[in-house]
């Protein structure tokens, strides 16, 4: 069985500041890990994924995430926030063909 | 674009009425999923299908049934809708390419049960 915990249901940053969204997972098998983004009134869009290999994963829109097995974490970062980054972000872990999602973090970007 | 459409996109219904939501895909993917999204819970799996007439329950399947009579369509039915089923429903498919298990999502159906 797997589970995902996203720390902080709401995160607020100023435009230009570092974005850090936290995700911790538990999995009984080597995990595949994903971050999805959801803009208002839209479906989920894949931001980035970790499967195997390099533990630092780069995604779209300047986001990246680092898989840390020892910490069972997969935190999402972006060096400089833009207003357009305001959205809800979901971390997910996969085992087989099943995805388990975290509760989501709503990112607010202040001008 | 994974070629996923959902219908209807919005629906308001009354408690006790049956409701069917449709998910349609155009790319012949084997796996299809139904999720519901509620604040603070992320997305939770209701049912999924791994082929025509092959379905299984997810985490929150009570009160829901599904059917898949052809590859491209996956139907979610609420036999007797309740207010607790007010939610946004998302359909997803697994691309299955390269051995990854990423999922692609439809635009969602917002269901309100009065």
mmCIF file of N, CA and C in Angstrom, chain A:
data_model
loop_
_atom_site.group_PDB
_atom_site.id
_atom_site.type_symbol
_atom_site.label_atom_id
_atom_site.label_comp_id
_atom_site.label_asym_id
_atom_site.label_seq_id
_atom_site.Cartn_x
_atom_site.Cartn_y
_atom_site.Cartn_z
ATOM 1 N N UNK A 1 0.851 -1.187 0.000
ATOM 2 C CA UNK A 1 0.000 0.000 0.000
ATOM 3 C C UNK A 1 0.887 1.237 0.000
ATOM 4 N N UNK A 2 0.360 2.293 -0.579
ATOM 5 C CA UNK A 2 1.131 3.529 -0.622
ATOM 6 C C UNK A 2 0.271 4.692 -0.143
ATOM 7 N N UNK A 3 0.945 5.735 0.292
ATOM 8 C CA UNK A 3 0.247 6.937 0.724
ATOM 9 C C UNK A 3 1.111 8.146 0.437
ATOM 10 N N UNK A 4 0.483 9.300 0.396
ATOM 11 C CA UNK A 4 1.184 10.548 0.101
ATOM 12 C C UNK A 4 0.704 11.613 1.072
ATOM 13 N N UNK A 5 1.652 12.352 1.627
ATOM 14 C CA UNK A 5 1.328 13.462 2.508
ATOM 15 C C UNK A 5 1.928 14.736 1.941
ATOM 16 N N UNK A 6 1.090 15.722 1.732
ATOM 17 C CA UNK A 6 1.574 17.029 1.302
ATOM 18 C C UNK A 6 1.441 17.978 2.492
ATOM 19 N N UNK A 7 2.574 18.512 2.917
ATOM 20 C CA UNK A 7 2.580 19.398 4.071
ATOM 21 C C UNK A 7 2.194 20.802 3.645
ATOM 22 N N UNK A 8 1.123 21.301 4.247
ATOM 23 C CA UNK A 8 0.656 22.639 3.901
ATOM 24 C C UNK A 8 -0.403 22.585 2.818
ATOM 25 N N UNK A 9 -1.651 22.825 3.182
ATOM 26 C CA UNK A 9 -2.705 22.822 2.171
ATOM 27 C C UNK A 9 -2.709 24.125 1.379
ATOM 28 N N UNK A 10 -2.119 25.168 1.979
ATOM 29 C CA UNK A 10 -2.006 26.463 1.308
ATOM 30 C C UNK A 10 -0.599 27.006 1.529
ATOM 31 N N UNK A 11 0.005 27.471 0.451
ATOM 32 C CA UNK A 11 1.317 28.102 0.521
ATOM 33 C C UNK A 11 1.229 29.424 -0.228
ATOM 34 N N UNK A 12 1.741 30.478 0.396
ATOM 35 C CA UNK A 12 1.722 31.794 -0.213
ATOM 36 C C UNK A 12 3.153 32.294 -0.357
ATOM 37 N N UNK A 13 3.508 32.760 -1.548
ATOM 38 C CA UNK A 13 4.843 33.314 -1.790
ATOM 39 C C UNK A 13 4.691 34.621 -2.552
ATOM 40 N N UNK A 14 5.710 35.431 -2.506
ATOM 41 C CA UNK A 14 5.737 36.650 -3.306
ATOM 42 C C UNK A 14 6.286 36.342 -4.691
ATOM 43 N N UNK A 15 5.860 37.104 -5.650
ATOM 44 C CA UNK A 15 6.388 36.951 -7.005
ATOM 45 C C UNK A 15 7.898 37.109 -6.975
ATOM 46 N N UNK A 16 8.595 36.171 -7.606
ATOM 47 C CA UNK A 16 10.050 36.194 -7.628
ATOM 48 C C UNK A 16 10.699 35.379 -6.527
ATOM 49 N N UNK A 17 9.934 34.959 -5.543
ATOM 50 C CA UNK A 17 10.473 34.180 -4.430
ATOM 51 C C UNK A 17 10.524 32.706 -4.779
ATOM 52 N N UNK A 18 11.286 31.971 -3.965
ATOM 53 C CA UNK A 18 11.403 30.525 -4.131
ATOM 54 C C UNK A 18 10.068 29.851 -3.810
ATOM 55 N N UNK A 19 9.731 28.878 -4.633
ATOM 56 C CA UNK A 19 8.565 28.028 -4.362
ATOM 57 C C UNK A 19 9.066 26.685 -3.854
ATOM 58 N N UNK A 20 8.522 26.242 -2.726
ATOM 59 C CA UNK A 20 8.844 24.918 -2.186
ATOM 60 C C UNK A 20 7.540 24.276 -1.724
ATOM 61 N N UNK A 21 7.165 23.205 -2.389
ATOM 62 C CA UNK A 21 5.971 22.450 -2.010
ATOM 63 C C UNK A 21 6.439 21.058 -1.581
ATOM 64 N N UNK A 22 6.006 20.656 -0.407
ATOM 65 C CA UNK A 22 6.547 19.442 0.203
ATOM 66 C C UNK A 22 5.657 18.224 -0.032
ATOM 67 N N UNK A 23 6.322 17.102 -0.271
ATOM 68 C CA UNK A 23 5.618 15.840 -0.500
ATOM 69 C C UNK A 23 6.433 14.717 0.130
ATOM 70 N N UNK A 24 5.797 13.945 0.978
ATOM 71 C CA UNK A 24 6.385 12.729 1.522
ATOM 72 C C UNK A 24 5.491 11.560 1.172
ATOM 73 N N UNK A 25 6.100 10.426 0.925
ATOM 74 C CA UNK A 25 5.332 9.271 0.473
ATOM 75 C C UNK A 25 5.717 8.045 1.282
ATOM 76 N N UNK A 26 4.870 7.068 1.215
ATOM 77 C CA UNK A 26 5.237 5.737 1.687
ATOM 78 C C UNK A 26 4.815 4.752 0.615
ATOM 79 N N UNK A 27 5.668 3.781 0.411
ATOM 80 C CA UNK A 27 5.382 2.795 -0.624
ATOM 81 C C UNK A 27 6.091 1.504 -0.287
ATOM 82 N N UNK A 28 5.425 0.407 -0.529
ATOM 83 C CA UNK A 28 6.008 -0.901 -0.232
ATOM 84 C C UNK A 28 6.886 -1.401 -1.371
ATOM 85 N N UNK A 29 6.852 -0.706 -2.496
ATOM 86 C CA UNK A 29 7.674 -1.071 -3.645
ATOM 87 C C UNK A 29 8.359 0.190 -4.144
ATOM 88 N N UNK A 30 9.431 0.039 -4.917
ATOM 89 C CA UNK A 30 10.059 1.249 -5.480
ATOM 90 C C UNK A 30 9.023 2.092 -6.203
ATOM 91 N N UNK A 31 8.934 3.348 -5.831
ATOM 92 C CA UNK A 31 7.820 4.148 -6.339
ATOM 93 C C UNK A 31 8.125 4.849 -7.651
ATOM 94 N N UNK A 32 7.055 5.093 -8.387
ATOM 95 C CA UNK A 32 7.080 6.133 -9.399
ATOM 96 C C UNK A 32 6.381 7.330 -8.749
ATOM 97 N N UNK A 33 6.923 8.524 -8.944
ATOM 98 C CA UNK A 33 6.396 9.712 -8.280
ATOM 99 C C UNK A 33 6.067 10.780 -9.303
ATOM 100 N N UNK A 34 5.011 11.510 -9.029
ATOM 101 C CA UNK A 34 4.517 12.492 -9.985
ATOM 102 C C UNK A 34 4.091 13.765 -9.258
ATOM 103 N N UNK A 35 4.217 14.867 -9.957
ATOM 104 C CA UNK A 35 3.564 16.108 -9.571
ATOM 105 C C UNK A 35 2.634 16.520 -10.706
ATOM 106 N N UNK A 36 1.401 16.844 -10.289
ATOM 107 C CA UNK A 36 0.420 17.363 -11.234
ATOM 108 C C UNK A 36 0.044 18.773 -10.807
ATOM 109 N N UNK A 37 -0.363 19.597 -11.771
ATOM 110 C CA UNK A 37 -0.847 20.939 -11.495
ATOM 111 C C UNK A 37 -2.266 21.061 -12.022
ATOM 112 N N UNK A 38 -3.076 21.768 -11.259
ATOM 113 C CA UNK A 38 -4.457 22.007 -11.682
ATOM 114 C C UNK A 38 -4.743 23.498 -11.617
ATOM 115 N N UNK A 39 -4.998 24.095 -12.765
ATOM 116 C CA UNK A 39 -5.407 25.485 -12.821
ATOM 117 C C UNK A 39 -6.920 25.551 -12.614
ATOM 118 N N UNK A 40 -7.428 26.686 -12.187
ATOM 119 C CA UNK A 40 -8.858 26.798 -11.869
ATOM 120 C C UNK A 40 -9.761 26.282 -12.986
ATOM 121 N N UNK A 41 -10.698 25.454 -12.591
ATOM 122 C CA UNK A 41 -11.727 24.915 -13.496
ATOM 123 C C UNK A 41 -11.132 24.094 -14.646
ATOM 124 N N UNK A 42 -10.000 23.480 -14.386
ATOM 125 C CA UNK A 42 -9.399 22.621 -15.398
ATOM 126 C C UNK A 42 -9.074 21.254 -14.811
ATOM 127 N N UNK A 43 -8.690 20.344 -15.669
ATOM 128 C CA UNK A 43 -8.237 19.033 -15.223
ATOM 129 C C UNK A 43 -6.799 19.096 -14.743
ATOM 130 N N UNK A 44 -6.248 17.947 -14.415
ATOM 131 C CA UNK A 44 -4.874 17.883 -13.936
ATOM 132 C C UNK A 44 -3.916 17.731 -15.105
ATOM 133 N N UNK A 45 -2.797 18.426 -14.994
ATOM 134 C CA UNK A 45 -1.765 18.381 -16.024
ATOM 135 C C UNK A 45 -0.473 17.880 -15.394
ATOM 136 N N UNK A 46 0.185 16.953 -16.055
ATOM 137 C CA UNK A 46 1.431 16.417 -15.518
ATOM 138 C C UNK A 46 2.529 17.472 -15.557
ATOM 139 N N UNK A 47 3.145 17.704 -14.410
ATOM 140 C CA UNK A 47 4.212 18.688 -14.284
ATOM 141 C C UNK A 47 5.576 18.022 -14.463
ATOM 142 N N UNK A 48 5.773 16.918 -13.764
ATOM 143 C CA UNK A 48 7.011 16.155 -13.889
ATOM 144 C C UNK A 48 6.813 14.784 -13.261
ATOM 145 N N UNK A 49 7.798 13.895 -13.509
ATOM 146 C CA UNK A 49 7.690 12.539 -12.982
ATOM 147 C C UNK A 49 9.076 11.987 -12.680
ATOM 148 N N UNK A 50 9.129 11.128 -11.691
ATOM 149 C CA UNK A 50 10.331 10.354 -11.398
ATOM 150 C C UNK A 50 9.994 8.877 -11.585
ATOM 151 N N UNK A 51 10.807 8.206 -12.370
ATOM 152 C CA UNK A 51 10.612 6.768 -12.529
ATOM 153 C C UNK A 51 11.867 6.053 -12.053
ATOM 154 N N UNK A 52 12.932 6.129 -12.796
ATOM 155 C CA UNK A 52 14.219 5.576 -12.354
ATOM 156 C C UNK A 52 15.316 6.517 -12.834
ATOM 157 N N UNK A 53 16.540 6.283 -12.365
ATOM 158 C CA UNK A 53 17.656 7.078 -12.867
ATOM 159 C C UNK A 53 17.889 8.329 -12.044
ATOM 160 N N UNK A 54 18.137 9.421 -12.723
ATOM 161 C CA UNK A 54 18.508 10.675 -12.068
ATOM 162 C C UNK A 54 17.451 11.097 -11.062
ATOM 163 N N UNK A 55 17.914 11.461 -9.878
ATOM 164 C CA UNK A 55 16.965 11.772 -8.807
ATOM 165 C C UNK A 55 16.455 13.211 -8.867
ATOM 166 N N UNK A 56 17.149 14.077 -9.601
ATOM 167 C CA UNK A 56 16.661 15.442 -9.804
ATOM 168 C C UNK A 56 15.926 15.469 -11.138
ATOM 169 N N UNK A 57 14.661 15.785 -11.064
ATOM 170 C CA UNK A 57 13.808 15.718 -12.251
ATOM 171 C C UNK A 57 13.343 17.119 -12.613
ATOM 172 N N UNK A 58 13.476 17.451 -13.864
ATOM 173 C CA UNK A 58 13.018 18.758 -14.335
ATOM 174 C C UNK A 58 11.698 18.609 -15.070
ATOM 175 N N UNK A 59 10.824 19.576 -14.845
ATOM 176 C CA UNK A 59 9.524 19.513 -15.485
ATOM 177 C C UNK A 59 9.240 20.758 -16.298
ATOM 178 N N UNK A 60 7.972 20.970 -16.550
ATOM 179 C CA UNK A 60 7.585 22.132 -17.338
ATOM 180 C C UNK A 60 7.532 23.390 -16.471
ATOM 181 N N UNK A 61 7.572 24.536 -17.126
ATOM 182 C CA UNK A 61 7.401 25.835 -16.458
ATOM 183 C C UNK A 61 8.460 26.113 -15.397
ATOM 184 N N UNK A 62 9.639 25.516 -15.513
ATOM 185 C CA UNK A 62 10.739 25.815 -14.610
ATOM 186 C C UNK A 62 10.713 25.070 -13.278
ATOM 187 N N UNK A 63 9.783 24.152 -13.101
ATOM 188 C CA UNK A 63 9.706 23.378 -11.871
ATOM 189 C C UNK A 63 10.676 22.199 -11.909
ATOM 190 N N UNK A 64 11.132 21.795 -10.733
ATOM 191 C CA UNK A 64 11.913 20.589 -10.600
ATOM 192 C C UNK A 64 11.618 19.944 -9.254
ATOM 193 N N UNK A 65 11.955 18.673 -9.147
ATOM 194 C CA UNK A 65 11.740 17.945 -7.903
ATOM 195 C C UNK A 65 12.874 16.961 -7.717
ATOM 196 N N UNK A 66 13.201 16.699 -6.472
ATOM 197 C CA UNK A 66 14.278 15.770 -6.162
ATOM 198 C C UNK A 66 13.751 14.599 -5.358
ATOM 199 N N UNK A 67 14.013 13.412 -5.854
ATOM 200 C CA UNK A 67 13.649 12.181 -5.159
ATOM 201 C C UNK A 67 14.735 11.871 -4.130
ATOM 202 N N UNK A 68 14.330 11.808 -2.859
ATOM 203 C CA UNK A 68 15.260 11.457 -1.784
ATOM 204 C C UNK A 68 14.715 10.223 -1.089
ATOM 205 N N UNK A 69 15.298 9.099 -1.435
ATOM 206 C CA UNK A 69 14.803 7.826 -0.909
ATOM 207 C C UNK A 69 14.929 7.758 0.602
ATOM 208 N N UNK A 70 16.062 8.238 1.139
ATOM 209 C CA UNK A 70 16.302 8.141 2.578
ATOM 210 C C UNK A 70 15.296 8.952 3.375
ATOM 211 N N UNK A 71 14.765 10.009 2.755
ATOM 212 C CA UNK A 71 13.791 10.859 3.427
ATOM 213 C C UNK A 71 12.360 10.582 2.950
ATOM 214 N N UNK A 72 12.214 9.657 2.060
ATOM 215 C CA UNK A 72 10.924 9.360 1.393
ATOM 216 C C UNK A 72 10.217 10.653 1.005
ATOM 217 N N UNK A 73 10.979 11.512 0.317
ATOM 218 C CA UNK A 73 10.417 12.803 -0.057
ATOM 219 C C UNK A 73 10.560 13.044 -1.551
ATOM 220 N N UNK A 74 9.724 13.928 -2.043
ATOM 221 C CA UNK A 74 9.754 14.317 -3.460
ATOM 222 C C UNK A 74 9.240 15.744 -3.527
ATOM 223 N N UNK A 75 10.002 16.674 -2.972
ATOM 224 C CA UNK A 75 9.584 18.069 -2.877
ATOM 225 C C UNK A 75 9.705 18.783 -4.218
ATOM 226 N N UNK A 76 8.768 19.663 -4.475
ATOM 227 C CA UNK A 76 8.717 20.430 -5.723
ATOM 228 C C UNK A 76 9.263 21.826 -5.485
ATOM 229 N N UNK A 77 10.133 22.298 -6.367
ATOM 230 C CA UNK A 77 10.691 23.632 -6.207
ATOM 231 C C UNK A 77 10.686 24.388 -7.526
ATOM 232 N N UNK A 78 10.742 25.715 -7.388
ATOM 233 C CA UNK A 78 10.935 26.602 -8.525
ATOM 234 C C UNK A 78 11.660 27.824 -7.984
ATOM 235 N N UNK A 79 12.752 28.232 -8.622
ATOM 236 C CA UNK A 79 13.578 29.301 -8.050
ATOM 237 C C UNK A 79 12.843 30.639 -7.915
ATOM 238 N N UNK A 80 11.973 30.951 -8.860
ATOM 239 C CA UNK A 80 11.360 32.271 -8.885
ATOM 240 C C UNK A 80 9.889 32.148 -9.298
ATOM 241 N N UNK A 81 8.997 32.472 -8.384
ATOM 242 C CA UNK A 81 7.570 32.312 -8.654
ATOM 243 C C UNK A 81 7.048 33.382 -9.605
ATOM 244 N N UNK A 82 6.143 32.968 -10.474
ATOM 245 C CA UNK A 82 5.417 33.888 -11.349
ATOM 246 C C UNK A 82 3.957 33.885 -10.954
ATOM 247 N N UNK A 83 3.280 34.950 -11.292
ATOM 248 C CA UNK A 83 1.845 35.019 -10.985
ATOM 249 C C UNK A 83 1.108 33.847 -11.629
ATOM 250 N N UNK A 84 1.554 33.438 -12.789
ATOM 251 C CA UNK A 84 0.886 32.353 -13.516
ATOM 252 C C UNK A 84 1.048 30.988 -12.845
ATOM 253 N N UNK A 85 1.903 30.910 -11.820
ATOM 254 C CA UNK A 85 2.082 29.638 -11.106
ATOM 255 C C UNK A 85 0.980 29.380 -10.086
ATOM 256 N N UNK A 86 0.155 30.359 -9.841
ATOM 257 C CA UNK A 86 -0.939 30.182 -8.888
ATOM 258 C C UNK A 86 -1.860 29.083 -9.369
ATOM 259 N N UNK A 87 -1.972 28.034 -8.563
ATOM 260 C CA UNK A 87 -2.731 26.842 -8.954
ATOM 261 C C UNK A 87 -2.727 25.884 -7.772
ATOM 262 N N UNK A 88 -3.331 24.724 -7.959
ATOM 263 C CA UNK A 88 -3.243 23.677 -6.958
ATOM 264 C C UNK A 88 -2.327 22.587 -7.485
ATOM 265 N N UNK A 89 -1.484 22.087 -6.604
ATOM 266 C CA UNK A 89 -0.472 21.108 -6.982
ATOM 267 C C UNK A 89 -0.696 19.816 -6.198
ATOM 268 N N UNK A 90 -0.599 18.710 -6.932
ATOM 269 C CA UNK A 90 -0.828 17.399 -6.331
ATOM 270 C C UNK A 90 0.383 16.510 -6.554
ATOM 271 N N UNK A 91 0.820 15.898 -5.472
ATOM 272 C CA UNK A 91 1.850 14.873 -5.530
ATOM 273 C C UNK A 91 1.154 13.519 -5.579
ATOM 274 N N UNK A 92 1.726 12.580 -6.320
ATOM 275 C CA UNK A 92 1.114 11.259 -6.433
ATOM 276 C C UNK A 92 2.188 10.197 -6.504
ATOM 277 N N UNK A 93 1.857 9.027 -5.994
ATOM 278 C CA UNK A 93 2.765 7.881 -6.048
ATOM 279 C C UNK A 93 2.060 6.752 -6.774
ATOM 280 N N UNK A 94 2.820 6.033 -7.567
ATOM 281 C CA UNK A 94 2.242 4.964 -8.368
ATOM 282 C C UNK A 94 2.845 3.627 -8.000
ATOM 283 N N UNK A 95 1.973 2.646 -7.909
ATOM 284 C CA UNK A 95 2.413 1.259 -7.803
ATOM 285 C C UNK A 95 1.575 0.482 -8.795
ATOM 286 N N UNK A 96 2.227 -0.104 -9.765
ATOM 287 C CA UNK A 96 1.456 -0.739 -10.823
ATOM 288 C C UNK A 96 0.714 0.306 -11.598
ATOM 289 N N UNK A 97 -0.551 0.058 -11.879
ATOM 290 C CA UNK A 97 -1.346 1.017 -12.641
ATOM 291 C C UNK A 97 -2.254 1.862 -11.759
ATOM 292 N N UNK A 98 -1.938 1.972 -10.489
ATOM 293 C CA UNK A 98 -2.758 2.730 -9.563
ATOM 294 C C UNK A 98 -2.000 3.935 -9.061
ATOM 295 N N UNK A 99 -2.673 5.067 -9.014
ATOM 296 C CA UNK A 99 -2.100 6.286 -8.476
ATOM 297 C C UNK A 99 -2.758 6.628 -7.152
ATOM 298 N N UNK A 100 -1.943 7.022 -6.180
ATOM 299 C CA UNK A 100 -2.474 7.533 -4.923
ATOM 300 C C UNK A 100 -2.022 8.985 -4.803
ATOM 301 N N UNK A 101 -2.984 9.875 -4.551
ATOM 302 C CA UNK A 101 -2.711 11.306 -4.514
ATOM 303 C C UNK A 101 -2.626 11.834 -3.100
ATOM 304 N N UNK A 102 -1.831 12.873 -2.942
ATOM 305 C CA UNK A 102 -1.865 13.652 -1.732
ATOM 306 C C UNK A 102 -3.070 14.584 -1.749
ATOM 307 N N UNK A 103 -3.268 15.287 -0.642
ATOM 308 C CA UNK A 103 -4.432 16.145 -0.512
ATOM 309 C C UNK A 103 -4.374 17.443 -1.300
ATOM 310 N N UNK A 104 -3.211 17.755 -1.836
ATOM 311 C CA UNK A 104 -3.075 18.960 -2.644
ATOM 312 C C UNK A 104 -2.560 20.148 -1.848
ATOM 313 N N UNK A 105 -1.838 21.027 -2.533
ATOM 314 C CA UNK A 105 -1.371 22.290 -1.962
ATOM 315 C C UNK A 105 -1.751 23.413 -2.912
ATOM 316 N N UNK A 106 -2.476 24.364 -2.379
ATOM 317 C CA UNK A 106 -2.844 25.522 -3.204
ATOM 318 C C UNK A 106 -1.759 26.574 -3.075
ATOM 319 N N UNK A 107 -1.160 26.933 -4.191
ATOM 320 C CA UNK A 107 -0.096 27.939 -4.220
ATOM 321 C C UNK A 107 -0.690 29.283 -4.604
ATOM 322 N N UNK A 108 -0.459 30.264 -3.753
ATOM 323 C CA UNK A 108 -0.878 31.631 -4.037
ATOM 324 C C UNK A 108 0.375 32.474 -4.238
ATOM 325 N N UNK A 109 0.369 33.326 -5.248
ATOM 326 C CA UNK A 109 1.505 34.166 -5.557
ATOM 327 C C UNK A 109 1.087 35.618 -5.422
ATOM 328 N N UNK A 110 1.765 36.339 -4.526
ATOM 329 C CA UNK A 110 1.441 37.740 -4.263
ATOM 330 C C UNK A 110 2.308 38.646 -5.129
ATOM 331 N N UNK A 111 1.716 39.714 -5.651
ATOM 332 C CA UNK A 111 2.513 40.633 -6.485
ATOM 333 C C UNK A 111 3.502 41.431 -5.653
#
